[in-house]
Coordinates of C-alpha atoms in Angstrom, one line a residue:
X1 CA 0.0 0.0 0.0
X2 CA 2.8 2.5 1.0
X3 CA 4.9 1.6 -2.1
X4 CA 1.9 2.2 -4.3
X5 CA 1.2 5.6 -2.8
X6 CA 4.9 6.5 -3.2
X7 CA 4.8 5.4 -6.8
X8 CA 1.8 7.7 -7.4
X9 CA 3.5 10.6 -5.9
X10 CA 6.5 10.1 -8.1
X11 CA 4.2 10.0 -11.2
X12 CA 2.8 13.4 -10.2
X13 CA 6.4 14.7 -9.6
X14 CA 7.4 13.5 -13.1
X15 CA 4.3 15.1 -14.6
X16 CA 5.0 18.5 -13.1
X17 CA 8.6 18.4 -11.9
X18 CA 10.5 19.9 -14.9
X19 CA 8.5 23.1 -14.6
X20 CA 8.2 23.6 -10.8
X21 CA 8.0 27.4 -11.0
X22 CA 5.3 27.2 -13.6
X23 CA 3.4 24.7 -11.5
X24 CA 3.7 27.0 -8.5
X25 CA 2.4 29.9 -10.4
X26 CA -0.3 27.8 -12.0
X27 CA -1.6 26.6 -8.6
X28 CA -1.0 29.8 -6.5
X29 CA -1.5 32.4 -9.2
X30 CA 0.3 35.7 -9.8
X31 CA 2.1 37.3 -6.9
X32 CA -0.5 40.1 -6.8
X33 CA -3.3 37.5 -6.3
X34 CA -1.5 36.1 -3.2
X35 CA -1.8 39.4 -1.3
X36 CA -4.5 39.2 1.4
X37 CA -5.7 42.7 0.3
X38 CA -6.4 41.3 -3.2
X39 CA -9.6 39.6 -2.1
X40 CA -11.3 39.8 1.3
X41 CA -12.2 36.1 1.2
X42 CA -8.9 34.9 -0.3
X43 CA -7.3 31.7 0.9
X44 CA -4.2 33.7 1.5
X45 CA -6.0 35.5 4.4
X46 CA -4.7 32.5 6.4
X47 CA -1.1 33.8 5.9
X48 CA -1.7 36.8 8.1
X49 CA -0.1 36.9 11.5
X50 CA -3.5 37.2 13.2
X51 CA -4.5 33.8 11.7
X52 CA -1.3 32.0 12.7
X53 CA -3.2 29.3 14.6
X54 CA -5.5 28.5 11.6
X55 CA -2.5 28.7 9.3
X56 CA -0.6 26.1 11.3
X57 CA -3.5 23.7 11.3
X58 CA -3.9 24.1 7.5
X59 CA -0.2 23.6 6.9
X60 CA -0.3 20.5 9.0
X61 CA -3.1 19.1 6.9
X62 CA -1.2 19.9 3.7
X63 CA 2.1 18.4 4.8
X64 CA 1.1 15.4 6.9
X65 CA -0.3 12.4 4.9
X66 CA -3.6 11.1 6.2
X67 CA -6.3 8.5 5.5
X68 CA -10.0 9.1 4.6
X69 CA -11.0 6.3 7.0
X70 CA -13.5 7.0 9.8
X71 CA -12.0 7.1 13.3
X72 CA -12.7 4.0 15.4
X73 CA -15.4 4.3 18.1
X74 CA -13.0 3.8 21.0
X75 CA -11.5 7.2 20.2
X76 CA -14.6 8.8 21.8
X77 CA -13.5 7.5 25.1
X78 CA -9.8 8.7 24.7
X79 CA -10.1 12.5 24.5
X80 CA -6.4 13.0 24.7
X81 CA -6.0 11.0 21.4
X82 CA -8.6 12.9 19.5
X83 CA -6.3 15.7 18.1
X84 CA -3.9 13.1 16.8
X85 CA -6.6 10.8 15.4
X86 CA -8.3 13.7 13.6
X87 CA -5.0 14.7 12.0
X88 CA -4.3 11.2 10.7
X89 CA -7.9 10.1 9.9
X90 CA -10.0 12.6 7.9
X91 CA -13.2 11.2 6.5
X92 CA -15.7 13.2 4.4
X93 CA -18.3 15.1 6.4
X94 CA -21.6 16.7 5.4
X95 CA -23.0 19.7 7.2
X96 CA -25.1 22.9 6.6
X97 CA -23.6 26.3 6.4
X98 CA -25.5 29.5 7.1
X99 CA -24.3 33.1 7.5
X100 CA -25.9 36.6 7.5
X101 CA -25.8 36.7 3.7
X102 CA -28.1 33.7 3.4
X103 CA -30.8 34.7 5.9
X104 CA -33.6 34.6 5.1
X105 CA -33.2 32.0 2.4
X106 CA -34.5 33.6 -0.8
X107 CA -35.1 30.3 -2.5
X108 CA -36.3 27.6 0.0
X109 CA -37.3 25.4 -2.8
X110 CA -33.7 25.0 -4.0
X111 CA -30.9 22.9 -2.5
X112 CA -27.3 24.2 -2.9
X113 CA -24.3 21.9 -2.5
X114 CA -20.6 22.5 -2.5
X115 CA -17.8 20.0 -3.1
X116 CA -14.4 21.4 -2.2
X117 CA -11.1 21.1 -4.0
X118 CA -7.5 20.0 -3.1
X119 CA -5.9 21.0 0.2
X120 CA -9.1 22.2 1.8
X121 CA -9.1 21.7 5.6
X122 CA -12.0 23.1 7.6
X123 CA -10.6 26.6 7.6
X124 CA -10.2 26.8 3.8
X125 CA -13.6 25.2 3.4
X126 CA -15.3 27.8 5.5
X127 CA -13.6 30.6 3.6
X128 CA -15.0 29.0 0.4
X129 CA -18.4 28.7 1.9
X130 CA -18.4 32.3 3.2
X131 CA -17.6 33.7 -0.3
X132 CA -20.2 31.5 -2.0
X133 CA -22.8 32.6 0.5
X134 CA -21.9 36.2 -0.1
X135 CA -22.0 35.9 -3.9
X136 CA -25.2 33.8 -4.2
X137 CA -27.0 34.5 -1.0
X138 CA -28.0 30.9 -0.3
X139 CA -27.4 28.5 2.6
X140 CA -25.1 25.7 1.5
X141 CA -24.8 22.0 2.3
X142 CA -21.0 21.4 2.5
X143 CA -19.7 18.1 1.2
X144 CA -16.3 18.3 2.8
X145 CA -13.8 16.0 1.1
X146 CA -11.1 16.6 3.7
X147 CA -7.5 16.9 2.4
X148 CA -5.3 13.8 2.9
X149 CA -2.2 15.8 2.2
X150 CA -1.3 18.0 -0.8
X151 CA 0.6 15.3 -2.7
X152 CA -2.2 12.7 -2.2
X153 CA -4.7 15.3 -3.3
X154 CA -2.7 16.1 -6.4
X155 CA -2.4 12.4 -7.2
X156 CA -6.2 12.0 -6.9
X157 CA -6.7 14.8 -9.4
X158 CA -4.2 13.4 -11.9
X159 CA -3.0 9.8 -11.8
X160 CA -5.3 8.2 -9.1
X161 CA -8.8 9.4 -9.8
X162 CA -10.1 6.0 -8.7
X163 CA -8.6 6.0 -5.2
X164 CA -10.2 5.1 -2.0
X165 CA -10.4 8.7 -1.0
X166 CA -12.5 9.6 -4.1
X167 CA -14.8 6.6 -3.4
X168 CA -15.3 7.6 0.2
X169 CA -16.1 11.1 -0.7
X170 CA -18.6 9.9 -3.3
X171 CA -20.2 7.5 -0.8
X172 CA -20.9 10.4 1.6
X173 CA -22.0 12.9 -1.0
X174 CA -24.4 10.8 -3.0
X175 CA -27.2 10.4 -0.5
X176 CA -28.0 14.0 0.2
X177 CA -28.0 14.9 -3.5
X178 CA -30.1 11.9 -4.5
X179 CA -32.6 12.7 -1.7
X180 CA -32.9 16.3 -2.9
X181 CA -33.6 15.2 -6.4
X182 CA -36.4 12.9 -5.2
X183 CA -37.9 15.5 -3.0
X184 CA -41.1 16.9 -4.7
X185 CA -40.8 20.3 -2.9
X186 CA -37.2 20.8 -4.2
X187 CA -37.4 22.5 -7.6
X188 CA -33.6 22.9 -8.3
X189 CA -30.5 21.1 -7.1
X190 CA -27.3 23.2 -7.6
X191 CA -24.0 21.5 -7.2
X192 CA -20.8 23.6 -7.2
X193 CA -17.6 21.7 -7.4
X194 CA -14.0 22.7 -7.4
X195 CA -10.8 20.9 -8.4
X196 CA -10.7 17.5 -6.7
X197 CA -14.4 17.9 -6.1
X198 CA -15.0 17.6 -9.8
X199 CA -13.6 14.1 -9.8
X200 CA -16.0 13.2 -7.1
X201 CA -18.8 14.9 -9.1
X202 CA -17.9 12.7 -12.0
X203 CA -18.4 9.6 -9.8
X204 CA -21.8 11.0 -8.7
X205 CA -22.9 11.5 -12.3
X206 CA -22.1 7.8 -13.0
X207 CA -24.1 6.7 -10.0
X208 CA -27.1 8.8 -11.1
X209 CA -26.6 7.4 -14.6
X210 CA -27.0 4.0 -13.0
X211 CA -30.4 5.0 -11.7
X212 CA -31.7 6.5 -14.9
X213 CA -33.5 3.8 -16.8
X214 CA -32.2 4.7 -20.3
X215 CA -28.5 4.6 -19.2
X216 CA -28.5 2.1 -16.2
X217 CA -27.4 -0.9 -18.1
X218 CA -24.4 0.9 -19.7
X219 CA -23.3 2.5 -16.5
X220 CA -23.6 -0.7 -14.4
X221 CA -22.6 -3.4 -16.8
X222 CA -20.4 -1.7 -19.4
X223 CA -16.6 -1.8 -19.5
X224 CA -15.4 1.1 -17.3
X225 CA -14.2 3.9 -19.6
X226 CA -12.6 5.9 -16.9
X227 CA -11.6 5.6 -13.2
X228 CA -14.7 7.4 -12.0
X229 CA -17.0 4.9 -13.7
X230 CA -15.1 2.1 -12.1
X231 CA -15.5 3.7 -8.6
X232 CA -19.3 4.2 -9.4
X233 CA -19.7 0.5 -10.4
X234 CA -18.1 -0.6 -7.2
X235 CA -20.3 1.6 -5.1
X236 CA -23.4 0.6 -7.1
X237 CA -22.6 -3.1 -6.5
X238 CA -22.2 -2.5 -2.8
X239 CA -25.5 -0.7 -2.5
X240 CA -27.4 -3.2 -4.6
X241 CA -28.3 -1.0 -7.6
X242 CA -30.3 -3.1 -10.0
X243 CA -29.7 -2.9 -13.7
X244 CA -32.4 -1.4 -15.9
X245 CA -33.8 -4.8 -16.9
X246 CA -33.7 -6.1 -13.4
X247 CA -35.5 -3.0 -12.1
X248 CA -38.3 -3.5 -14.6
X249 CA -38.6 -7.2 -13.8
X250 CA -38.8 -6.5 -10.1
X251 CA -41.4 -3.9 -10.6
X252 CA -43.6 -6.3 -12.6
X253 CA -43.1 -9.1 -10.1
X254 CA -43.8 -7.1 -6.9
X255 CA -46.1 -4.5 -8.4
X256 CA -43.9 -1.7 -7.0
X257 CA -40.8 0.2 -7.9
X258 CA -37.4 -1.3 -7.8
X259 CA -35.3 -1.5 -4.6
X260 CA -33.6 1.7 -5.6
X261 CA -36.2 4.1 -7.0
X262 CA -35.0 5.2 -10.5
X263 CA -34.7 8.8 -11.5
X264 CA -37.2 10.4 -13.9
X265 CA -36.3 13.0 -16.6
X266 CA -38.2 15.6 -14.5
X267 CA -36.1 14.8 -11.4
X268 CA -32.8 14.8 -13.4
X269 CA -33.7 18.2 -14.9
X270 CA -33.6 19.7 -11.4
X271 CA -29.8 19.2 -11.3
X272 CA -27.4 21.9 -12.4
X273 CA -23.6 21.4 -12.0
X274 CA -21.1 24.2 -12.0
X275 CA -17.4 23.4 -11.8
X276 CA -14.2 25.3 -11.4
X277 CA -10.8 23.9 -12.4
X278 CA -12.5 20.8 -13.6
X279 CA -9.9 18.0 -13.7
X280 CA -12.2 15.0 -14.1
X281 CA -11.4 12.3 -16.6
X282 CA -14.8 13.0 -18.2
X283 CA -18.1 14.6 -17.4
X284 CA -21.1 14.6 -19.7
X285 CA -24.9 14.8 -19.6
X286 CA -26.7 11.6 -18.6
X287 CA -29.6 12.2 -21.0
X288 CA -27.8 13.5 -24.0
X289 CA -31.0 14.1 -26.0
X290 CA -32.3 16.5 -23.4
X291 CA -28.9 17.6 -22.2
X292 CA -29.6 16.6 -18.6
X293 CA -28.2 17.6 -16.2
X294 CA -27.0 21.0 -17.1
X295 CA -23.2 21.3 -16.7
X296 CA -21.1 24.5 -16.8
X297 CA -17.3 24.6 -16.3
X298 CA -14.8 27.3 -15.8
X299 CA -11.0 27.0 -16.4
X300 CA -8.1 29.5 -16.1
X301 CA -5.8 29.2 -19.1
X302 CA -2.7 28.4 -17.1
X303 CA -4.3 26.3 -14.3
X304 CA -2.4 23.0 -14.6
X305 CA -5.3 20.9 -13.3
X306 CA -7.9 22.5 -15.6
X307 CA -5.6 21.8 -18.5
X308 CA -5.8 18.1 -17.6
X309 CA -9.7 18.2 -17.6
X310 CA -12.0 20.9 -19.0
X311 CA -9.2 22.6 -21.1
X312 CA -7.4 19.4 -22.1
X313 CA -8.7 19.3 -25.7
X314 CA -8.0 23.0 -26.1
X315 CA -4.4 23.1 -24.8
X316 CA -2.9 20.1 -26.6
X317 CA -3.1 17.6 -23.7
X318 CA -4.8 14.3 -23.8
X319 CA -8.5 14.6 -24.5
X320 CA -10.9 14.7 -21.5
X321 CA -14.5 14.6 -22.6
X322 CA -16.0 17.4 -20.5
X323 CA -19.4 18.3 -21.8
X324 CA -21.8 21.1 -21.3
X325 CA -21.0 24.8 -21.3
X326 CA -17.2 25.6 -21.0
X327 CA -15.6 28.9 -20.4
X328 CA -11.9 29.9 -20.6
X329 CA -10.3 32.8 -18.8
X330 CA -7.4 33.8 -21.1
X331 CA -4.0 34.5 -19.6
X332 CA -5.3 33.7 -16.1
X333 CA -3.1 31.8 -13.5
X334 CA -4.1 30.1 -10.3
X335 CA -6.2 27.2 -9.1
X336 CA -7.6 28.4 -5.8
X337 CA -11.4 28.8 -5.7
X338 CA -11.8 32.2 -4.0
X339 CA -8.7 34.1 -5.2
X340 CA -8.6 32.8 -8.7
X341 CA -12.1 31.8 -9.7
X342 CA -14.8 33.4 -7.5
X343 CA -13.2 36.8 -7.2
X344 CA -12.7 37.2 -11.0
X345 CA -16.3 35.9 -11.5
X346 CA -17.6 38.6 -9.1
X347 CA -15.7 41.2 -11.3
X348 CA -17.2 39.6 -14.4
X349 CA -20.7 40.6 -13.2
X350 CA -19.6 44.2 -13.1
X351 CA -17.9 43.9 -16.5
X352 CA -21.0 42.3 -17.9
X353 CA -23.1 45.3 -16.8
X354 CA -20.5 47.6 -18.5
X355 CA -20.7 45.6 -21.7
X356 CA -17.2 43.9 -21.3
X357 CA -16.4 40.2 -21.3
X358 CA -13.4 38.5 -19.6
X359 CA -14.6 34.9 -20.0
X360 CA -14.4 33.3 -23.4
X361 CA -16.9 30.6 -24.4
X362 CA -15.4 27.6 -26.0
X363 CA -16.7 25.8 -29.1
X364 CA -19.9 23.9 -28.6
X365 CA -21.5 26.3 -26.1
X366 CA -25.2 26.9 -26.6
X367 CA -25.8 29.9 -24.2
X368 CA -24.8 33.5 -24.7
X369 CA -22.9 33.7 -21.4
X370 CA -22.4 31.9 -18.1
X371 CA -25.7 30.9 -16.5
X372 CA -24.1 30.8 -13.1
X373 CA -23.8 34.6 -13.1
X374 CA -27.6 34.8 -13.2
X375 CA -27.8 33.2 -9.7
X376 CA -25.7 36.0 -8.1
X377 CA -27.3 37.9 -5.2
X378 CA -30.1 35.5 -4.7
X379 CA -31.5 35.8 -8.2
X380 CA -32.9 32.8 -10.1
X381 CA -32.8 32.5 -13.9
X382 CA -35.7 30.9 -15.8
X383 CA -35.8 27.1 -16.0
X384 CA -33.9 25.6 -18.9
X385 CA -35.8 24.1 -21.8
X386 CA -35.5 20.3 -21.9
X387 CA -37.3 19.7 -25.2

């Protein structure tokens, strides 16, 4: 196990090693974007002296390798061991986030989820959530895929997308999203994913594909075309997802729905996915005829992880089939969500009002501009046509 992990780290090092300075700039952005004054919600706020305690904890999570396993029960009775165990065992957690920007909830009939990216401990996660809450004015359900160390996170975004960590995060994230889609009172389900979270999102799409009658057989029984599909097939087998034919047969025999209620086109149409720095092996609509669910991705031109995913086919790298609407920010550096994606997106809204455009739509886009901007400040755009 250890030798395999070391081998994966060396693969990442060989991939990025010859251009370490370029990689550093690609992940951390231009020097001006690293200033805490650049963005009030910047991840670099943790570098200030007043936040030294939070910074030390975040640094420890980045440098110390950990496992995504759940702590054993006996730890509850050993309070002195809890800090050490929490540092070495970091499972995915799901919890709600509210702040003053999200109260009262302007859209109680919508469910908003956030899947974080690489290197995000609780402090970085809350910075991300605070900025998302400020921009969109909604309470969030945080699907916290805790960092297992920076090198391990980079490996899961590049050479190890089918890892146990990705499977564990998908296992925890699937249920709340599925429940929201099946809830009649919930009209829209918005999933925002960043970086490593886009790989988990790809797994979630394969799981939903396995519950959509038209694509269930392919998703469950077909030869895995990517690591994310392999993870989804493993989880579906564990959870007892029936194939499409088996689901129909069980329904006829028992006069009721299958063990796992399938998704209808109406339910799938509720889901909208917005990704930043998308580095998944692939991500496409489940129902290609109706383009369901809606997917929109943003990538900075010099973000090395985006160049492995959403921008792969446009930068000369190996092709990664990322479907839906895709937007490129030319000459932009950096991979951090707040400093390099959300802060420029907030400025885009002002530029849009002034008639300017910073984002460039890539070939194949159907919309005039990013749909995500229409959700800013608690607004809600019209429903998309599924005809």
